[in-house]
PDB file of C-alpha atoms in Angstrom:
ATOM      1  CA  MET A 201      66.845  85.965 153.727  1.00  0.00           C
ATOM      2  CA  ALA A 202      70.209  87.664 153.354  1.00  0.00           C
ATOM      3  CA  GLN A 203      70.049  87.371 149.564  1.00  0.00           C
ATOM      4  CA  GLU A 204      66.514  88.796 149.519  1.00  0.00           C
ATOM      5  CA  ASN A 205      67.619  91.755 151.644  1.00  0.00           C
ATOM      6  CA  LYS A 206      70.525  92.393 149.272  1.00  0.00           C
ATOM      7  CA  LYS A 207      68.161  92.336 146.284  1.00  0.00           C
ATOM      8  CA  LYS A 208      65.776  94.768 148.016  1.00  0.00           C
ATOM      9  CA  ARG A 209      68.646  97.111 148.874  1.00  0.00           C
ATOM     10  CA  SER A 210      69.996  96.986 145.320  1.00  0.00           C
ATOM     11  CA  THR A 211      66.578  97.723 143.795  1.00  0.00           C
ATOM     12  CA  GLN A 212      66.011 100.581 146.247  1.00  0.00           C
ATOM     13  CA  SER A 213      69.433 102.068 145.500  1.00  0.00           C
ATOM     14  CA  SER A 214      68.876 101.764 141.732  1.00  0.00           C
ATOM     15  CA  ARG A 215      65.500 103.471 142.100  1.00  0.00           C
ATOM     16  CA  MET A 216      67.100 106.268 144.105  1.00  0.00           C
ATOM     17  CA  VAL A 217      69.820 106.724 141.478  1.00  0.00           C
ATOM     18  CA  SER A 218      67.311 106.760 138.616  1.00  0.00           C
ATOM     19  CA  SER A 219      65.028 109.183 140.445  1.00  0.00           C
ATOM     20  CA  SER A 220      67.938 111.503 141.231  1.00  0.00           C
ATOM     21  CA  ARG A 221      68.976 111.404 137.566  1.00  0.00           C
ATOM     22  CA  THR A 222      65.409 112.195 136.535  1.00  0.00           C
ATOM     23  CA  VAL A 223      65.254 115.151 138.904  1.00  0.00           C
ATOM     24  CA  ARG A 224      68.605 116.379 137.643  1.00  0.00           C
ATOM     25  CA  ALA A 225      67.492 116.062 134.014  1.00  0.00           C
ATOM     26  CA  GLN A 226      64.259 117.924 134.770  1.00  0.00           C
ATOM     27  CA  SER A 227      66.152 120.724 136.503  1.00  0.00           C
ATOM     28  CA  ILE A 228      68.435 121.063 133.466  1.00  0.00           C
ATOM     29  CA  LEU A 229      65.490 121.114 131.049  1.00  0.00           C
ATOM     30  CA  GLN A 230      63.805 123.850 133.092  1.00  0.00           C
ATOM     31  CA  LYS A 231      66.673 126.270 132.407  1.00  0.00           C
ATOM     32  CA  GLU A 232      65.706 128.893 129.860  1.00  0.00           C
ATOM     33  CA  MET A 233      68.849 128.599 127.750  1.00  0.00           C
ATOM     34  CA  VAL A 234      68.444 124.825 127.470  1.00  0.00           C
ATOM     35  CA  GLN A 235      64.795 125.185 126.473  1.00  0.00           C
ATOM     36  CA  VAL A 236      65.671 127.784 123.845  1.00  0.00           C
ATOM     37  CA  PHE A 237      68.489 125.642 122.476  1.00  0.00           C
ATOM     38  CA  LEU A 238      66.298 122.563 122.145  1.00  0.00           C
ATOM     39  CA  ALA A 239      63.419 124.571 120.668  1.00  0.00           C
ATOM     40  CA  GLU A 240      65.616 126.074 117.949  1.00  0.00           C
ATOM     41  CA  LEU A 241      67.239 122.706 117.277  1.00  0.00           C
ATOM     42  CA  LEU A 242      63.931 120.870 116.826  1.00  0.00           C
ATOM     43  CA  SER A 243      62.152 123.611 114.876  1.00  0.00           C
ATOM     44  CA  THR A 244      65.105 124.051 112.498  1.00  0.00           C
ATOM     45  CA  TYR A 245      65.372 120.289 112.099  1.00  0.00           C
ATOM     46  CA  VAL A 246      61.695 120.047 111.136  1.00  0.00           C
ATOM     47  CA  MET A 247      61.956 122.915 108.653  1.00  0.00           C
ATOM     48  CA  MET A 248      65.111 121.538 107.046  1.00  0.00           C
ATOM     49  CA  VAL A 249      63.925 117.931 106.755  1.00  0.00           C
ATOM     50  CA  PHE A 250      60.852 119.048 104.824  1.00  0.00           C
ATOM     51  CA  GLY A 251      62.813 121.603 102.807  1.00  0.00           C
ATOM     52  CA  LEU A 252      65.802 119.429 101.855  1.00  0.00           C
ATOM     53  CA  GLY A 253      63.500 116.482 101.225  1.00  0.00           C
ATOM     54  CA  SER A 254      61.579 118.515  98.665  1.00  0.00           C
ATOM     55  CA  VAL A 255      64.850 119.501  96.946  1.00  0.00           C
ATOM     56  CA  ALA A 256      65.873 115.837  96.854  1.00  0.00           C
ATOM     57  CA  HIS A 257      62.616 115.022  95.064  1.00  0.00           C
ATOM     58  CA  MET A 258      63.262 117.752  92.491  1.00  0.00           C
ATOM     59  CA  VAL A 259      66.878 116.696  91.827  1.00  0.00           C
ATOM     60  CA  LEU A 260      66.514 112.919  92.030  1.00  0.00           C
ATOM     61  CA  GLY A 261      62.874 112.130  91.401  1.00  0.00           C
ATOM     62  CA  GLY A 262      62.243 113.454  87.917  1.00  0.00           C
ATOM     63  CA  ASN A 263      58.483 114.008  87.633  1.00  0.00           C
ATOM     64  CA  LEU A 264      58.072 113.336  91.359  1.00  0.00           C
ATOM     65  CA  GLY A 265      59.499 116.743  92.269  1.00  0.00           C
ATOM     66  CA  SER A 266      59.362 120.347  91.066  1.00  0.00           C
ATOM     67  CA  TYR A 267      60.518 123.853  91.958  1.00  0.00           C
ATOM     68  CA  LEU A 268      57.032 124.600  93.244  1.00  0.00           C
ATOM     69  CA  GLY A 269      57.362 121.542  95.466  1.00  0.00           C
ATOM     70  CA  VAL A 270      60.592 122.988  96.887  1.00  0.00           C
ATOM     71  CA  ASN A 271      58.863 126.272  97.712  1.00  0.00           C
ATOM     72  CA  LEU A 272      55.985 124.434  99.373  1.00  0.00           C
ATOM     73  CA  GLY A 273      58.363 122.150 101.259  1.00  0.00           C
ATOM     74  CA  PHE A 274      60.371 124.997 102.748  1.00  0.00           C
ATOM     75  CA  GLY A 275      57.357 127.245 103.270  1.00  0.00           C
ATOM     76  CA  PHE A 276      55.221 124.769 105.153  1.00  0.00           C
ATOM     77  CA  GLY A 277      58.336 123.369 106.804  1.00  0.00           C
ATOM     78  CA  VAL A 278      58.691 126.818 108.346  1.00  0.00           C
ATOM     79  CA  THR A 279      55.022 126.688 109.371  1.00  0.00           C
ATOM     80  CA  MET A 280      55.539 123.371 111.163  1.00  0.00           C
ATOM     81  CA  GLY A 281      58.709 124.696 112.805  1.00  0.00           C
ATOM     82  CA  VAL A 282      56.812 127.682 114.191  1.00  0.00           C
ATOM     83  CA  HIS A 283      54.200 125.328 115.631  1.00  0.00           C
ATOM     84  CA  VAL A 284      56.943 123.238 117.237  1.00  0.00           C
ATOM     85  CA  ALA A 285      58.775 126.036 119.040  1.00  0.00           C
ATOM     86  CA  GLY A 286      56.934 129.328 118.587  1.00  0.00           C
ATOM     87  CA  LYS A 287      55.906 129.650 122.242  1.00  0.00           C
ATOM     88  CA  ILE A 288      59.348 128.696 123.571  1.00  0.00           C
ATOM     89  CA  SER A 289      61.968 130.505 121.510  1.00  0.00           C
ATOM     90  CA  GLY A 290      59.930 132.297 118.873  1.00  0.00           C
ATOM     91  CA  ALA A 291      61.103 129.668 116.364  1.00  0.00           C
ATOM     92  CA  HIS A 292      63.595 131.878 114.542  1.00  0.00           C
ATOM     93  CA  MET A 293      65.151 128.961 112.611  1.00  0.00           C
ATOM     94  CA  ASN A 294      67.225 131.636 110.883  1.00  0.00           C
ATOM     95  CA  ALA A 295      70.494 133.171 112.049  1.00  0.00           C
ATOM     96  CA  ALA A 296      69.726 136.357 110.112  1.00  0.00           C
ATOM     97  CA  VAL A 297      66.460 136.829 112.014  1.00  0.00           C
ATOM     98  CA  THR A 298      68.211 136.130 115.322  1.00  0.00           C
ATOM     99  CA  PHE A 299      70.975 138.623 114.489  1.00  0.00           C
ATOM    100  CA  THR A 300      68.414 141.299 113.639  1.00  0.00           C
ATOM    101  CA  SER A 301      66.457 140.668 116.836  1.00  0.00           C
ATOM    102  CA  CYS A 302      69.629 141.228 118.870  1.00  0.00           C
ATOM    103  CA  ALA A 303      70.838 144.190 116.810  1.00  0.00           C
ATOM    104  CA  LEU A 304      67.505 145.992 117.192  1.00  0.00           C
ATOM    105  CA  GLY A 305      67.393 145.361 120.935  1.00  0.00           C
ATOM    106  CA  ARG A 306      64.514 142.902 120.914  1.00  0.00           C
ATOM    107  CA  MET A 307      66.636 140.121 122.393  1.00  0.00           C
ATOM    108  CA  SER A 308      69.769 139.920 124.530  1.00  0.00           C
ATOM    109  CA  TRP A 309      73.062 139.174 122.789  1.00  0.00           C
ATOM    110  CA  LYS A 310      73.682 136.548 125.486  1.00  0.00           C
ATOM    111  CA  LYS A 311      71.102 134.337 123.787  1.00  0.00           C
ATOM    112  CA  PHE A 312      72.601 134.778 120.320  1.00  0.00           C
ATOM    113  CA  PRO A 313      75.144 131.896 120.473  1.00  0.00           C
ATOM    114  CA  VAL A 314      72.519 129.588 122.008  1.00  0.00           C
ATOM    115  CA  TYR A 315      70.087 130.262 119.162  1.00  0.00           C
ATOM    116  CA  ILE A 316      72.784 129.876 116.501  1.00  0.00           C
ATOM    117  CA  LEU A 317      74.155 126.656 117.972  1.00  0.00           C
ATOM    118  CA  GLY A 318      70.673 125.124 118.143  1.00  0.00           C
ATOM    119  CA  GLN A 319      69.846 126.176 114.578  1.00  0.00           C
ATOM    120  CA  PHE A 320      73.144 124.946 113.138  1.00  0.00           C
ATOM    121  CA  LEU A 321      72.942 121.596 114.894  1.00  0.00           C
ATOM    122  CA  GLY A 322      69.317 121.081 113.851  1.00  0.00           C
ATOM    123  CA  SER A 323      70.163 121.927 110.245  1.00  0.00           C
ATOM    124  CA  PHE A 324      73.181 119.608 110.243  1.00  0.00           C
ATOM    125  CA  LEU A 325      71.152 116.719 111.653  1.00  0.00           C
ATOM    126  CA  ALA A 326      68.472 117.332 109.027  1.00  0.00           C
ATOM    127  CA  ALA A 327      71.136 117.035 106.301  1.00  0.00           C
ATOM    128  CA  VAL A 328      72.298 113.757 107.824  1.00  0.00           C
ATOM    129  CA  THR A 329      68.711 112.504 107.894  1.00  0.00           C
ATOM    130  CA  ILE A 330      68.055 113.385 104.236  1.00  0.00           C
ATOM    131  CA  TYR A 331      71.362 111.817 103.184  1.00  0.00           C
ATOM    132  CA  CYS A 332      70.439 108.560 104.917  1.00  0.00           C
ATOM    133  CA  LEU A 333      66.873 108.533 103.549  1.00  0.00           C
ATOM    134  CA  PHE A 334      67.896 109.281  99.957  1.00  0.00           C
ATOM    135  CA  TYR A 335      71.297 107.574  99.900  1.00  0.00           C
ATOM    136  CA  THR A 336      70.395 104.903  97.348  1.00  0.00           C
ATOM    137  CA  ALA A 337      68.680 107.461  95.106  1.00  0.00           C
ATOM    138  CA  ILE A 338      71.735 109.747  95.301  1.00  0.00           C
ATOM    139  CA  ILE A 339      74.113 106.919  94.358  1.00  0.00           C
ATOM    140  CA  SER A 340      71.839 105.749  91.544  1.00  0.00           C
ATOM    141  CA  PHE A 341      71.423 109.251  90.109  1.00  0.00           C
ATOM    142  CA  SER A 342      75.106 110.199  90.348  1.00  0.00           C
ATOM    143  CA  GLY A 343      76.545 106.817  89.351  1.00  0.00           C
ATOM    144  CA  GLY A 344      78.424 106.683  92.620  1.00  0.00           C
ATOM    145  CA  HIS A 345      80.306 109.954  91.957  1.00  0.00           C
ATOM    146  CA  LEU A 346      79.348 112.729  94.373  1.00  0.00           C
ATOM    147  CA  THR A 347      79.775 115.927  92.362  1.00  0.00           C
ATOM    148  CA  VAL A 348      79.042 119.601  92.947  1.00  0.00           C
ATOM    149  CA  THR A 349      78.539 120.729  89.343  1.00  0.00           C
ATOM    150  CA  GLY A 350      77.440 119.059  86.150  1.00  0.00           C
ATOM    151  CA  PRO A 351      74.368 117.122  84.997  1.00  0.00           C
ATOM    152  CA  THR A 352      74.608 114.581  87.830  1.00  0.00           C
ATOM    153  CA  ALA A 353      75.436 117.055  90.617  1.00  0.00           C
ATOM    154  CA  THR A 354      73.828 116.239  93.951  1.00  0.00           C
ATOM    155  CA  ALA A 355      75.459 118.723  96.333  1.00  0.00           C
ATOM    156  CA  ASN A 356      72.689 121.188  95.456  1.00  0.00           C
ATOM    157  CA  ILE A 357      70.258 118.983  97.388  1.00  0.00           C
ATOM    158  CA  PHE A 358      71.831 120.299 100.575  1.00  0.00           C
ATOM    159  CA  ALA A 359      73.087 123.849  99.885  1.00  0.00           C
ATOM    160  CA  THR A 360      72.657 126.657  97.363  1.00  0.00           C
ATOM    161  CA  TYR A 361      74.956 127.243  94.374  1.00  0.00           C
ATOM    162  CA  LEU A 362      75.004 130.087  91.879  1.00  0.00           C
ATOM    163  CA  PRO A 363      73.662 129.381  88.376  1.00  0.00           C
ATOM    164  CA  ASP A 364      75.792 130.241  85.344  1.00  0.00           C
ATOM    165  CA  HIS A 365      73.981 133.506  84.601  1.00  0.00           C
ATOM    166  CA  MET A 366      74.821 135.001  88.018  1.00  0.00           C
ATOM    167  CA  THR A 367      78.031 136.623  89.241  1.00  0.00           C
ATOM    168  CA  LEU A 368      79.200 136.524  92.844  1.00  0.00           C
ATOM    169  CA  TRP A 369      78.340 140.136  93.668  1.00  0.00           C
ATOM    170  CA  ARG A 370      74.990 140.011  91.902  1.00  0.00           C
ATOM    171  CA  GLY A 371      74.238 136.975  94.019  1.00  0.00           C
ATOM    172  CA  PHE A 372      75.316 138.885  97.126  1.00  0.00           C
ATOM    173  CA  LEU A 373      72.982 141.762  96.270  1.00  0.00           C
ATOM    174  CA  ASP A 374      70.187 139.306  95.522  1.00  0.00           C
ATOM    175  CA  GLU A 375      70.520 137.663  98.955  1.00  0.00           C
ATOM    176  CA  VAL A 376      70.569 141.053 100.696  1.00  0.00           C
ATOM    177  CA  ILE A 377      67.392 142.244  98.961  1.00  0.00           C
ATOM    178  CA  VAL A 378      65.459 138.984  99.287  1.00  0.00           C
ATOM    179  CA  THR A 379      66.321 138.579 102.976  1.00  0.00           C
ATOM    180  CA  GLY A 380      65.400 142.222 103.521  1.00  0.00           C
ATOM    181  CA  MET A 381      61.983 141.500 102.036  1.00  0.00           C
ATOM    182  CA  LEU A 382      61.660 138.517 104.373  1.00  0.00           C
ATOM    183  CA  GLN A 383      62.446 140.558 107.496  1.00  0.00           C
ATOM    184  CA  LEU A 384      60.285 143.497 106.390  1.00  0.00           C
ATOM    185  CA  CYS A 385      57.259 141.241 105.980  1.00  0.00           C
ATOM    186  CA  LEU A 386      58.006 139.300 109.175  1.00  0.00           C
ATOM    187  CA  SER A 387      58.028 142.587 111.088  1.00  0.00           C
ATOM    188  CA  ALA A 388      54.643 143.483 109.653  1.00  0.00           C
ATOM    189  CA  ILE A 389      53.132 140.057 110.314  1.00  0.00           C
ATOM    190  CA  THR A 390      54.141 140.128 113.988  1.00  0.00           C
ATOM    191  CA  ASP A 391      53.627 143.840 114.779  1.00  0.00           C
ATOM    192  CA  GLU A 392      50.704 144.055 117.188  1.00  0.00           C
ATOM    193  CA  GLU A 393      50.498 147.837 116.711  1.00  0.00           C
ATOM    194  CA  ASN A 394      50.005 147.573 112.953  1.00  0.00           C
ATOM    195  CA  ASN A 395      47.930 144.977 111.106  1.00  0.00           C
ATOM    196  CA  PRO A 396      49.321 141.619 112.280  1.00  0.00           C
ATOM    197  CA  ALA A 397      48.238 138.164 111.215  1.00  0.00           C
ATOM    198  CA  LEU A 398      45.151 136.950 113.045  1.00  0.00           C
ATOM    199  CA  LYS A 399      45.786 135.138 116.286  1.00  0.00           C
ATOM    200  CA  GLY A 400      46.670 131.515 115.606  1.00  0.00           C
ATOM    201  CA  THR A 401      47.467 132.105 111.921  1.00  0.00           C
ATOM    202  CA  GLN A 402      50.981 133.562 112.186  1.00  0.00           C
ATOM    203  CA  ALA A 403      52.690 130.244 111.484  1.00  0.00           C
ATOM    204  CA  LEU A 404      50.625 129.714 108.335  1.00  0.00           C
ATOM    205  CA  VAL A 405      51.107 133.278 107.103  1.00  0.00           C
ATOM    206  CA  ILE A 406      54.884 133.097 107.631  1.00  0.00           C
ATOM    207  CA  GLY A 407      54.964 129.829 105.691  1.00  0.00           C
ATOM    208  CA  ILE A 408      53.020 131.427 102.848  1.00  0.00           C
ATOM    209  CA  LEU A 409      55.502 134.304 102.893  1.00  0.00           C
ATOM    210  CA  VAL A 410      58.384 131.873 102.302  1.00  0.00           C
ATOM    211  CA  VAL A 411      56.454 130.222  99.460  1.00  0.00           C
ATOM    212  CA  ILE A 412      55.877 133.640  97.860  1.00  0.00           C
ATOM    213  CA  ILE A 413      59.552 134.606  98.176  1.00  0.00           C
ATOM    214  CA  GLY A 414      60.684 131.344  96.612  1.00  0.00           C
ATOM    215  CA  SER A 415      58.148 131.527  93.803  1.00  0.00           C
ATOM    216  CA  SER A 416      58.920 135.125  92.864  1.00  0.00           C
ATOM    217  CA  LEU A 417      62.536 135.792  93.879  1.00  0.00           C
ATOM    218  CA  GLY A 418      64.236 132.426  94.293  1.00  0.00           C
ATOM    219  CA  MET A 419      65.646 131.773  90.815  1.00  0.00           C
ATOM    220  CA  ASN A 420      68.852 133.809  90.934  1.00  0.00           C
ATOM    221  CA  SER A 421      70.573 132.516  94.066  1.00  0.00           C
ATOM    222  CA  GLY A 422      68.317 129.761  95.385  1.00  0.00           C
ATOM    223  CA  TYR A 423      67.024 132.103  98.128  1.00  0.00           C
ATOM    224  CA  ALA A 424      69.182 130.789 100.951  1.00  0.00           C
ATOM    225  CA  ILE A 425      68.151 133.871 103.024  1.00  0.00           C
ATOM    226  CA  ASN A 426      69.404 132.012 106.078  1.00  0.00           C
ATOM    227  CA  PRO A 427      72.942 131.079 107.199  1.00  0.00           C
ATOM    228  CA  SER A 428      71.456 128.264 109.285  1.00  0.00           C
ATOM    229  CA  ARG A 429      69.847 126.780 106.191  1.00  0.00           C
ATOM    230  CA  ASP A 430      73.001 126.811 104.028  1.00  0.00           C
ATOM    231  CA  LEU A 431      76.247 126.481 106.003  1.00  0.00           C
ATOM    232  CA  PRO A 432      75.621 123.369 108.182  1.00  0.00           C
ATOM    233  CA  PRO A 433      74.370 121.190 105.277  1.00  0.00           C
ATOM    234  CA  ARG A 434      77.255 122.460 103.139  1.00  0.00           C
ATOM    235  CA  PHE A 435      79.699 121.411 105.846  1.00  0.00           C
ATOM    236  CA  PHE A 436      78.011 118.022 105.976  1.00  0.00           C
ATOM    237  CA  THR A 437      78.540 117.505 102.236  1.00  0.00           C
ATOM    238  CA  PHE A 438      82.189 118.467 102.726  1.00  0.00           C
ATOM    239  CA  ILE A 439      82.752 115.618 105.178  1.00  0.00           C
ATOM    240  CA  ALA A 440      80.324 113.160 103.537  1.00  0.00           C
ATOM    241  CA  GLY A 441      82.221 112.765 100.250  1.00  0.00           C
ATOM    242  CA  TRP A 442      81.603 115.807  98.066  1.00  0.00           C
ATOM    243  CA  GLY A 443      84.899 117.321  99.180  1.00  0.00           C
ATOM    244  CA  ALA A 444      86.290 120.857  99.237  1.00  0.00           C
ATOM    245  CA  GLN A 445      84.575 121.766  95.966  1.00  0.00           C
ATOM    246  CA  VAL A 446      81.436 122.602  97.963  1.00  0.00           C
ATOM    247  CA  PHE A 447      83.373 125.642  99.252  1.00  0.00           C
ATOM    248  CA  ARG A 448      85.295 126.399  96.067  1.00  0.00           C
ATOM    249  CA  ALA A 449      82.451 126.539  93.534  1.00  0.00           C
ATOM    250  CA  LYS A 450      82.370 130.218  92.476  1.00  0.00           C
ATOM    251  CA  ASN A 451      83.597 130.994  96.025  1.00  0.00           C
ATOM    252  CA  TRP A 452      79.892 131.292  96.893  1.00  0.00           C
ATOM    253  CA  TRP A 453      79.826 129.592 100.288  1.00  0.00           C
ATOM    254  CA  TRP A 454      80.387 132.768 102.367  1.00  0.00           C
ATOM    255  CA  VAL A 455      77.636 134.831 100.693  1.00  0.00           C
ATOM    256  CA  PRO A 456      74.665 132.954 102.295  1.00  0.00           C
ATOM    257  CA  VAL A 457      76.445 133.476 105.632  1.00  0.00           C
ATOM    258  CA  VAL A 458      77.145 137.218 105.370  1.00  0.00           C
ATOM    259  CA  ALA A 459      74.488 138.673 103.046  1.00  0.00           C
ATOM    260  CA  PRO A 460      71.296 137.476 104.834  1.00  0.00           C
ATOM    261  CA  PRO A 461      72.109 139.094 108.224  1.00  0.00           C
ATOM    262  CA  LEU A 462      72.907 142.338 106.442  1.00  0.00           C
ATOM    263  CA  GLY A 463      69.686 142.174 104.440  1.00  0.00           C
ATOM    264  CA  ALA A 464      67.563 141.255 107.456  1.00  0.00           C
ATOM    265  CA  PHE A 465      69.020 144.129 109.480  1.00  0.00           C
ATOM    266  CA  LEU A 466      68.293 146.598 106.667  1.00  0.00           C
ATOM    267  CA  GLY A 467      64.760 145.233 106.315  1.00  0.00           C
ATOM    268  CA  GLY A 468      64.166 145.615 110.039  1.00  0.00           C
ATOM    269  CA  ILE A 469      65.511 149.187 110.032  1.00  0.00           C
ATOM    270  CA  ILE A 470      63.351 150.134 107.037  1.00  0.00           C
ATOM    271  CA  TYR A 471      60.250 148.816 108.784  1.00  0.00           C
ATOM    272  CA  LEU A 472      61.039 150.658 112.016  1.00  0.00           C
ATOM    273  CA  VAL A 473      61.771 153.986 110.305  1.00  0.00           C
ATOM    274  CA  PHE A 474      59.139 154.086 107.570  1.00  0.00           C
ATOM    275  CA  VAL A 475      56.297 152.015 109.045  1.00  0.00           C
ATOM    276  CA  SER A 476      56.483 151.390 112.784  1.00  0.00           C
ATOM    277  CA  SER A 477      57.404 154.972 113.688  1.00  0.00           C
ATOM    278  CA  THR A 478      54.439 156.365 111.720  1.00  0.00           C
ATOM    279  CA  ILE A 479      51.767 154.163 113.306  1.00  0.00           C
ATOM    280  CA  PRO A 480      49.431 156.260 115.527  1.00  0.00           C
ATOM    281  CA  ARG A 481      49.872 155.237 119.148  1.00  0.00           C
ATOM    282  CA  LYS A 482      47.070 155.128 121.691  1.00  0.00           C
ATOM    283  CA  PRO A 483      47.616 157.643 124.513  1.00  0.00           C
ATOM    284  CA  GLN A 484      48.636 155.945 127.728  1.00  0.00           C
ATOM    285  CA  ILE A 485      46.723 156.877 130.898  1.00  0.00           C
ATOM    286  CA  LEU A 486      48.779 156.571 134.045  1.00  0.00           C
ATOM    287  CA  GLY A 487      47.128 155.336 137.200  1.00  0.00           C
ATOM    288  CA  ASN A 488      43.534 154.158 137.581  1.00  0.00           C
ATOM    289  CA  PRO A 489      41.163 155.525 134.895  1.00  0.00           C
ATOM    290  CA  LYS A 490      38.311 155.655 137.438  1.00  0.00           C
ATOM    291  CA  GLU A 491      40.173 158.327 139.344  1.00  0.00           C
ATOM    292  CA  TYR A 492      39.866 160.618 136.355  1.00  0.00           C
ATOM    293  CA  GLU A 493      36.140 159.947 136.169  1.00  0.00           C
ATOM    294  CA  ASP A 494      35.626 160.682 139.878  1.00  0.00           C
ATOM    295  CA  HIS A 495      37.856 163.764 139.920  1.00  0.00           C
ATOM    296  CA  LYS A 496      36.923 165.652 136.809  1.00  0.00           C
ATOM    297  CA  ILE A 497      38.801 168.848 136.091  1.00  0.00           C
ATOM    298  CA  PRO A 498      36.418 171.802 136.652  1.00  0.00           C
ATOM    299  CA  LYS A 499      35.655 174.029 133.704  1.00  0.00           C
ATOM    300  CA  LEU A 500      37.245 177.439 133.688  1.00  0.00           C
ATOM    301  CA  PRO A 501      34.899 180.424 133.899  1.00  0.00           C
ATOM    302  CA  LYS A 502      34.305 182.397 130.729  1.00  0.00           C
ATOM    303  CA  THR A 503      35.876 185.508 132.250  1.00  0.00           C
ATOM    304  CA  MET A 504      38.779 185.440 134.638  1.00  0.00           C
ATOM    305  CA  PRO A 505      38.146 187.215 137.979  1.00  0.00           C
ATOM    306  CA  PRO A 506      40.042 190.480 138.512  1.00  0.00           C
TER     307      PRO A 506
END
């Protein structure tokens, strides 16, 4: 009997501990900052797994991959990311978009580090995932030598690198303009006062936008257009065996970090000044409209009394 009582007490205590832990976990998950962090982490992870996976096919797979496949992978990866977290955090998945939202007053700066941390961690974990999935293909293609440049380079699976025909500052200008186009179109797609995407189609339209940008403007700099897309995977390659050359190659590494926020901010400003401010606004009626119907203003007489 004594042993049975001890067993009952131990099971009851373990249940109480597990239930208290569950309640504590639920209370943590209900905090807005935690929800935003997890939403950005998961949405960015989804986008980057599809995007980097498509690049791996192009670099390693020969006829199995193509540049069009990369554009489709990133574009519809963005679409899936928006479906994952659009209602929770807005699914920015892009530090440049988050920076612009804060700079234009659409979001508090207090949330900025939470968004960035979630995006960077999601992107880093996506790079780890792609490395593990394609490890044997990477080793086979490169002959066991992880290089950044040359015919068997594989670092470009994870981050962008300038081609030979581009200079550093031309690449900087390219990233500013292309990211500006991204933010300009995003503002139009989501502006309820203008001509937004139909309800329920925003995720698809944004994905198509990324495909269009990659297909038409992606050749010069690889259209990073997103610090969260480029820096965390680049850091992963640094620690995974590619070495410091991932930061030294044409000294390019800082451009996808600095240029996209600048371009996105300029794109947002251009939309606000030249488009949003010129949209006719509906006059707002204060109070209850019925009151104006019941108490109509009397017409003035044709001639004023003396």
